[in-house]
mmCIF file of C-alpha atoms in Angstrom:
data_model
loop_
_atom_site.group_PDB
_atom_site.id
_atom_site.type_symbol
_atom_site.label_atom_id
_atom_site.label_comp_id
_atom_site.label_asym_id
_atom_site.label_seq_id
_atom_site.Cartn_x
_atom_site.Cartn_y
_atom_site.Cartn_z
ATOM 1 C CA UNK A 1 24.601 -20.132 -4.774
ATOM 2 C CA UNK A 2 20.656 -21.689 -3.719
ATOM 3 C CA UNK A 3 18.530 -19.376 -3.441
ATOM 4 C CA UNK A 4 15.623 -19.643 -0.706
ATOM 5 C CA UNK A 5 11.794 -17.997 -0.128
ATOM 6 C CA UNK A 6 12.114 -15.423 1.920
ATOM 7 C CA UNK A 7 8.366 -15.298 3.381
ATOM 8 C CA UNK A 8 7.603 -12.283 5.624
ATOM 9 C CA UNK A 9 4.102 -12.144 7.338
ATOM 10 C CA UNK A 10 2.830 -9.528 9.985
ATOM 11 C CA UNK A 11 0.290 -6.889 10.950
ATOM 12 C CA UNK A 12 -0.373 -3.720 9.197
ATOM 13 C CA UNK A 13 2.424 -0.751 9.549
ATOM 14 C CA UNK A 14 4.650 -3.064 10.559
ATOM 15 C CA UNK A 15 7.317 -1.778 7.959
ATOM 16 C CA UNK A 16 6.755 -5.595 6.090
ATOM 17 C CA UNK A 17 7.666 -3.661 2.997
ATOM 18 C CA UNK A 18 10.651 -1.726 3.885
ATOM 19 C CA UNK A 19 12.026 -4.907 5.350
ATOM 20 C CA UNK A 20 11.492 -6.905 2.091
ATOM 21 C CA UNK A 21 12.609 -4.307 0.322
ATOM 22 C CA UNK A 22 15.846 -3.897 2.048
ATOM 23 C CA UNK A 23 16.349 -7.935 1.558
ATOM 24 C CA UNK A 24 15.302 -8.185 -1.653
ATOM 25 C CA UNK A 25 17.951 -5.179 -2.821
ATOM 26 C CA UNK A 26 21.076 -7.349 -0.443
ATOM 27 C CA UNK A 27 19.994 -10.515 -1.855
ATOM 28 C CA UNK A 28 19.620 -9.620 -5.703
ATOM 29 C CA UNK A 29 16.518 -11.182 -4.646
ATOM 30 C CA UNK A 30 13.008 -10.433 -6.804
ATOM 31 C CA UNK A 31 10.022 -8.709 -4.381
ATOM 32 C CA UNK A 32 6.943 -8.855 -4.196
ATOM 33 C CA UNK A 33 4.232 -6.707 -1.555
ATOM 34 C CA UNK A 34 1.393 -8.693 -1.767
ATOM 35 C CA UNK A 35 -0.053 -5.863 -0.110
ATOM 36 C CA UNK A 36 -0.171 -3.734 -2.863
ATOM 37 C CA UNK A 37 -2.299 -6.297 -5.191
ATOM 38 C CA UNK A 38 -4.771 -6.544 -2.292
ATOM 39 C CA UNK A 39 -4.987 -2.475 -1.918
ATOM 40 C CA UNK A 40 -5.243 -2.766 -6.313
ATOM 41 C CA UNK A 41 -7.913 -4.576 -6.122
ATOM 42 C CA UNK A 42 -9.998 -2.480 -3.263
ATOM 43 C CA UNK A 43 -8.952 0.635 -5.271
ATOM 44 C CA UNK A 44 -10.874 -0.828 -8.544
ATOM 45 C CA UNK A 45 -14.239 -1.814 -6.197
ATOM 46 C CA UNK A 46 -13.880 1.678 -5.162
ATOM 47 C CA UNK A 47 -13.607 3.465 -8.775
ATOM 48 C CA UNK A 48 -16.291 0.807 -10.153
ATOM 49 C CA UNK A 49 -18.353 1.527 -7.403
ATOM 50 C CA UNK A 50 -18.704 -1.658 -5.586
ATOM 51 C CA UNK A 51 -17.899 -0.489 -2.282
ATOM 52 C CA UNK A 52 -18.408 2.115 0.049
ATOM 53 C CA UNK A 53 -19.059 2.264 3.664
ATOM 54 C CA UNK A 54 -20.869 0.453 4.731
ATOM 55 C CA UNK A 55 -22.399 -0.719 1.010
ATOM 56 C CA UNK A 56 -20.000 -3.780 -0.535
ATOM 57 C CA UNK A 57 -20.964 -5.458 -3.556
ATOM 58 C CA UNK A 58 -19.245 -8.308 -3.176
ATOM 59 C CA UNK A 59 -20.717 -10.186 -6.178
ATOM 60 C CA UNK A 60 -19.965 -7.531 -8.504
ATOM 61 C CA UNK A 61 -16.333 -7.470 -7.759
ATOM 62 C CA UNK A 62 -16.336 -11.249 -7.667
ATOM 63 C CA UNK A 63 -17.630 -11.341 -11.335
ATOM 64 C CA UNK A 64 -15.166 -8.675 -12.463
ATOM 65 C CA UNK A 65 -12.067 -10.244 -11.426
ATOM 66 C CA UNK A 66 -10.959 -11.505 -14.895
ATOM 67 C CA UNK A 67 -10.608 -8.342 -15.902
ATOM 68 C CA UNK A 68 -8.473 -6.951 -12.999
ATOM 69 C CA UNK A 69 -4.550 -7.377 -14.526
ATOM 70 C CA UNK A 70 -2.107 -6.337 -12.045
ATOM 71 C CA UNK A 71 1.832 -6.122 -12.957
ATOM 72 C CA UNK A 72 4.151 -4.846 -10.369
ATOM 73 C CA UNK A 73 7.057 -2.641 -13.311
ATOM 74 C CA UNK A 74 10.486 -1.665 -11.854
ATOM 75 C CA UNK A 75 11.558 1.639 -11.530
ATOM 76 C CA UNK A 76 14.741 2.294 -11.557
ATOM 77 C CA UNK A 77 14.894 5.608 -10.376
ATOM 78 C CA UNK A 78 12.837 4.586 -6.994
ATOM 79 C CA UNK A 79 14.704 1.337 -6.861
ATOM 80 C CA UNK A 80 11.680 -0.857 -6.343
ATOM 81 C CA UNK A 81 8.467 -2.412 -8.636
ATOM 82 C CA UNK A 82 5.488 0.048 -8.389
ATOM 83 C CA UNK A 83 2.023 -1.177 -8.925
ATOM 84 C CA UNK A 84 0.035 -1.153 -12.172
ATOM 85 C CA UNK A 85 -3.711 -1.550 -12.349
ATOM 86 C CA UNK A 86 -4.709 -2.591 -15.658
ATOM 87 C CA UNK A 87 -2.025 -1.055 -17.215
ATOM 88 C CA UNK A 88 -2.506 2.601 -15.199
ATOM 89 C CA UNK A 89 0.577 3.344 -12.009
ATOM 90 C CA UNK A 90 -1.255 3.282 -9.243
ATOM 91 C CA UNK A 91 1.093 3.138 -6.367
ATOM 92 C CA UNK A 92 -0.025 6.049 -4.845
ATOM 93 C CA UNK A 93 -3.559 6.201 -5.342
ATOM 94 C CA UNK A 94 -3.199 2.545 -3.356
ATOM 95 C CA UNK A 95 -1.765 3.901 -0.388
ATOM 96 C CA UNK A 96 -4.331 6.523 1.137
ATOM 97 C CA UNK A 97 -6.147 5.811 4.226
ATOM 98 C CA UNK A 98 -9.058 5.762 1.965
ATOM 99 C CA UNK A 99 -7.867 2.627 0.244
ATOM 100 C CA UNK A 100 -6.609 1.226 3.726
ATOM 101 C CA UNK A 101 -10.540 1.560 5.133
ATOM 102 C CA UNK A 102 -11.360 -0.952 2.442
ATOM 103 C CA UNK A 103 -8.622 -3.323 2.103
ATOM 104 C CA UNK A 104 -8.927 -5.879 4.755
ATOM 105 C CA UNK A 105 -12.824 -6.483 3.845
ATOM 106 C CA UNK A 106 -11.787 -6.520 -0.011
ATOM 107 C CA UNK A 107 -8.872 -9.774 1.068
ATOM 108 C CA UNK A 108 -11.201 -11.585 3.574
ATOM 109 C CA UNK A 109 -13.004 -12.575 -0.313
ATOM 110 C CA UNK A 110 -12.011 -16.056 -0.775
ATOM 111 C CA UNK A 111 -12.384 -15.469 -4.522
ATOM 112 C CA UNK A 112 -9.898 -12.440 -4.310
ATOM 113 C CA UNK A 113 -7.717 -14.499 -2.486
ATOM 114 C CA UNK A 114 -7.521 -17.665 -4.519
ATOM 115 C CA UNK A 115 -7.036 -15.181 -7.404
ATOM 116 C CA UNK A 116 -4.013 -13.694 -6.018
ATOM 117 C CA UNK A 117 -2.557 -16.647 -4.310
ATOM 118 C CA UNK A 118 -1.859 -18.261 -7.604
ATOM 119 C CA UNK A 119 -0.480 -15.153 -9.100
ATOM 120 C CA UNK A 120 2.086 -14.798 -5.829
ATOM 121 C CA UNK A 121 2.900 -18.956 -6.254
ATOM 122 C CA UNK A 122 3.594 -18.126 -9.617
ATOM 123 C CA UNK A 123 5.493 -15.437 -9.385
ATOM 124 C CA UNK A 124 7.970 -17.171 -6.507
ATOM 125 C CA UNK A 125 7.871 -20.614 -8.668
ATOM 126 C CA UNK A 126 11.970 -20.149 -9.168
ATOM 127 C CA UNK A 127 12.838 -19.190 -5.585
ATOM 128 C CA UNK A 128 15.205 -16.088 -5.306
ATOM 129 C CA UNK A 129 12.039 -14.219 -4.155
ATOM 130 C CA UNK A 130 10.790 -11.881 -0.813
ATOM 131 C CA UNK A 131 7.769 -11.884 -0.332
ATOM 132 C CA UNK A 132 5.496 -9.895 2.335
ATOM 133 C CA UNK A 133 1.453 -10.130 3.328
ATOM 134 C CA UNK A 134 -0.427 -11.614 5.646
ATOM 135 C CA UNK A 135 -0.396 -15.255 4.824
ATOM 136 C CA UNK A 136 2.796 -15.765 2.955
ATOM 137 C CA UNK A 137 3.974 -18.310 5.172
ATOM 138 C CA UNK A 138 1.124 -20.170 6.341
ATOM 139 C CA UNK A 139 -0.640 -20.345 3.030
ATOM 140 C CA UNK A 140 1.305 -18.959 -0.106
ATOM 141 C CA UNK A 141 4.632 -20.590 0.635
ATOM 142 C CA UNK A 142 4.360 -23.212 3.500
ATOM 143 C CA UNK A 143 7.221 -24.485 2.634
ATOM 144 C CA UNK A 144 9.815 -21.513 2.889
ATOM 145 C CA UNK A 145 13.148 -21.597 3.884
ATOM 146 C CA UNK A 146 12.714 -18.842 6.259
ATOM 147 C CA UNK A 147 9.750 -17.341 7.875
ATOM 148 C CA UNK A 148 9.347 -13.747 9.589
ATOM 149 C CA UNK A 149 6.197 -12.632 11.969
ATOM 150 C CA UNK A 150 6.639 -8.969 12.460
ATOM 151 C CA UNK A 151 4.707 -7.467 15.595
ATOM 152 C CA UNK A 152 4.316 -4.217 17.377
ATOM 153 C CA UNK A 153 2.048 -2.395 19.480
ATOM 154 C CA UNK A 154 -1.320 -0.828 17.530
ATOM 155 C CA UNK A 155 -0.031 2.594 19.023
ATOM 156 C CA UNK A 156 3.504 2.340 17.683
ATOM 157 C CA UNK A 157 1.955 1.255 14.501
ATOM 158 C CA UNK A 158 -0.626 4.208 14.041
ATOM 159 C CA UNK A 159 2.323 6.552 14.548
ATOM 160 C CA UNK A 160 4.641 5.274 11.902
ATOM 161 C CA UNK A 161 1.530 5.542 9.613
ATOM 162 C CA UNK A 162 0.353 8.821 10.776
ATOM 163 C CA UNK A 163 3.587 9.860 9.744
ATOM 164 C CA UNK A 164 3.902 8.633 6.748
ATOM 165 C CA UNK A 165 0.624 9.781 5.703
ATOM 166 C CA UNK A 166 1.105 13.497 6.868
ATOM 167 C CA UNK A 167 4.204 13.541 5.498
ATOM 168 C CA UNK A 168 2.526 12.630 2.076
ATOM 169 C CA UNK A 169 0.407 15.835 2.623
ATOM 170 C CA UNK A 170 -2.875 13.478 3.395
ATOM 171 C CA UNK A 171 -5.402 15.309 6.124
ATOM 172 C CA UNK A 172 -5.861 12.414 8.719
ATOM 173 C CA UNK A 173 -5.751 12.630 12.348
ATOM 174 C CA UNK A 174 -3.895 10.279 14.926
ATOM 175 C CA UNK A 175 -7.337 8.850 15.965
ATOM 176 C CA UNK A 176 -8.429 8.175 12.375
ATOM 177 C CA UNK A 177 -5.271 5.952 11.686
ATOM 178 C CA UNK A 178 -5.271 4.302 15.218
ATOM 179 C CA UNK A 179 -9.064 3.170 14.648
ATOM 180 C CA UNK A 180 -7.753 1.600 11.040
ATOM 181 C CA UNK A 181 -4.998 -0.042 12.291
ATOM 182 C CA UNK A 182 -7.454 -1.822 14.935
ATOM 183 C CA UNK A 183 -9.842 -2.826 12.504
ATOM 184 C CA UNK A 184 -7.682 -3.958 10.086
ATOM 185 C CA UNK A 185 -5.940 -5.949 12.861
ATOM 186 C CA UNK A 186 -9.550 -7.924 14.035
ATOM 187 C CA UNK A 187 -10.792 -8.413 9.858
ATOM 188 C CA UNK A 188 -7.483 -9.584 9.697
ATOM 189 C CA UNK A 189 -6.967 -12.402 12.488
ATOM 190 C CA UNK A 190 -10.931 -12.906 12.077
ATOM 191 C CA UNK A 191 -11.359 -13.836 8.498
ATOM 192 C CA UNK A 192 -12.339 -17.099 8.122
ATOM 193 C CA UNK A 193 -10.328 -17.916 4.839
ATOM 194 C CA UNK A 194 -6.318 -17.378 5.139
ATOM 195 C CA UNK A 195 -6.507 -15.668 8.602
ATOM 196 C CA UNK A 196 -3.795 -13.522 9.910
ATOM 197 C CA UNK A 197 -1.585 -16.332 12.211
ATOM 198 C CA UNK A 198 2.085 -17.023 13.200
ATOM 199 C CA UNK A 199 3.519 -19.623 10.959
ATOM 200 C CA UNK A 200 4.410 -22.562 13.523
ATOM 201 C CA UNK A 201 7.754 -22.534 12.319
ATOM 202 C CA UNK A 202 7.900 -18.570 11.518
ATOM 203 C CA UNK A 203 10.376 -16.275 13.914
ATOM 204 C CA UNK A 204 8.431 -13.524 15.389
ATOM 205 C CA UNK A 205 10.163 -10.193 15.783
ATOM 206 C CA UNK A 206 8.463 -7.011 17.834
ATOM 207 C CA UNK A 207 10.083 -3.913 16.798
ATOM 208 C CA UNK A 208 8.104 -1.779 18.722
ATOM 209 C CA UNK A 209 11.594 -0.916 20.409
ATOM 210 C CA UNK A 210 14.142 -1.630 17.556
ATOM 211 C CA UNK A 211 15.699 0.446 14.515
ATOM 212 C CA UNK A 212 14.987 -0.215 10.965
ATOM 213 C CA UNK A 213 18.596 -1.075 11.030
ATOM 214 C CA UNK A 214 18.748 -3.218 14.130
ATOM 215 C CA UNK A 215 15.625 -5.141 12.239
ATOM 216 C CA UNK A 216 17.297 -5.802 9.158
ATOM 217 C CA UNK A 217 20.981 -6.706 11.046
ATOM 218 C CA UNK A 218 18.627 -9.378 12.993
ATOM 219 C CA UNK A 219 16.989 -11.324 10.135
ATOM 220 C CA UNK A 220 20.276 -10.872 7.688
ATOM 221 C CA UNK A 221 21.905 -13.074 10.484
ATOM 222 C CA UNK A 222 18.964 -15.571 9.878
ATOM 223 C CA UNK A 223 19.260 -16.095 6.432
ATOM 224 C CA UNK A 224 21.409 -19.689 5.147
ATOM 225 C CA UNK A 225 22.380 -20.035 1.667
ATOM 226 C CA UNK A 226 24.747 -22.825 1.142
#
């Protein structure tokens, strides 16, 4: 059977991930949350040093990129790859709001991004792959079989991540994650290198309104294999 790119693009708290995911698992596809390597790389400015509101060294992370090695490792027991930062599991350490403050200004680094876009091309190089970021489609994999722009209001997206967060035991308010969300959203569609756009041939999906379920039904039915 052919296997295609799956290339999923959208805002943040979206539920990109958990979409992939979901895919990847159907499919017997490999994934990949770009994401994560992006949220990696903004957690080792943060340990070195290199950034911290509103101080950003920008050089210094620049220069230390050869030494960043990131290597998503499956775990079996979870049922996805977590993420490994120089050699150290740091999937949750990458997903506080702390991390999430930083992010979007550590990816709007052309350097950082030219880094990782060869690592993602690499890693999809054999097809068979889902893939989710911000540019996946537009810049990663122009050429995918199948492209997905997920959208939802910056409300309904601060609530799914308040959520998640609290439920993690992190002390953030509503307000906090709301203001992230927004700021993430303008770095994101702002940044002059690999901006956050639609894919002209992507399909856009809103699921401000829709069930995880009802999501994945929808872009299952999308999917051709020969």
């Amino acid at each position: 059977m052919r296997k295609i790119t799956i290339a999923i693009d959208g805002f943040s708290s979206t539920g990109k991930s958990t979409l992939a995911k979901e895919l990847a698992k159907h499919l017997g596809y490999a994934y990949v949350d770009t994401g994560a390597m992006y949220r990696a790389v903004a957690l080792f400015a943060m340990q070195k040093g290199y950034i911290s509101n509103p101080f950003f060294d920008v050089q210094s992370l620049i220069s230390s990129l050869p030494f960043i090695k990131l290597v998503f490792k499956f775990n079996s027991d979870l049922g996805f790859a977590e993420m490994y930062l120089n050699d150290v599991n740091v999937e949750k350490e990458i997903r506080t709001i702390e991390v999430s403050n930083y992010v979007s200004k550590v990816a709007e680094i052309p350097d950082v991004r030219s880094k990782l876009v060869e690592q993602q091309q690499q890693m999809g190089k054999n097809k068979g792959i889902v893939m989710d970021g911000r540019d996946i489609g537009t810049v990663v994999f122009p050429d995918a079989e199948l492209k997905i722009f997920m959208t939802a209001s910056a409300n309904t997206r601060a609530q799914r991540r308040y959520d998640e967060l609290i439920q993690k035991g992190d002390q953030v308010t509503f307000d906090e994650v709301l203001k992230n969300v927004e700021e993430r959203d303008y770095i994101d569609t702002h940044r002059e290198d690999s901006p956050l756009v639609k894919a002209d041939n992507a399909i856009e999906i809103d699921n401000s309104h829709i069930s995880k379920k009802e999501q994945f039904e929808m872009v299952l039915k999308l999917i051709k294999i020969d």
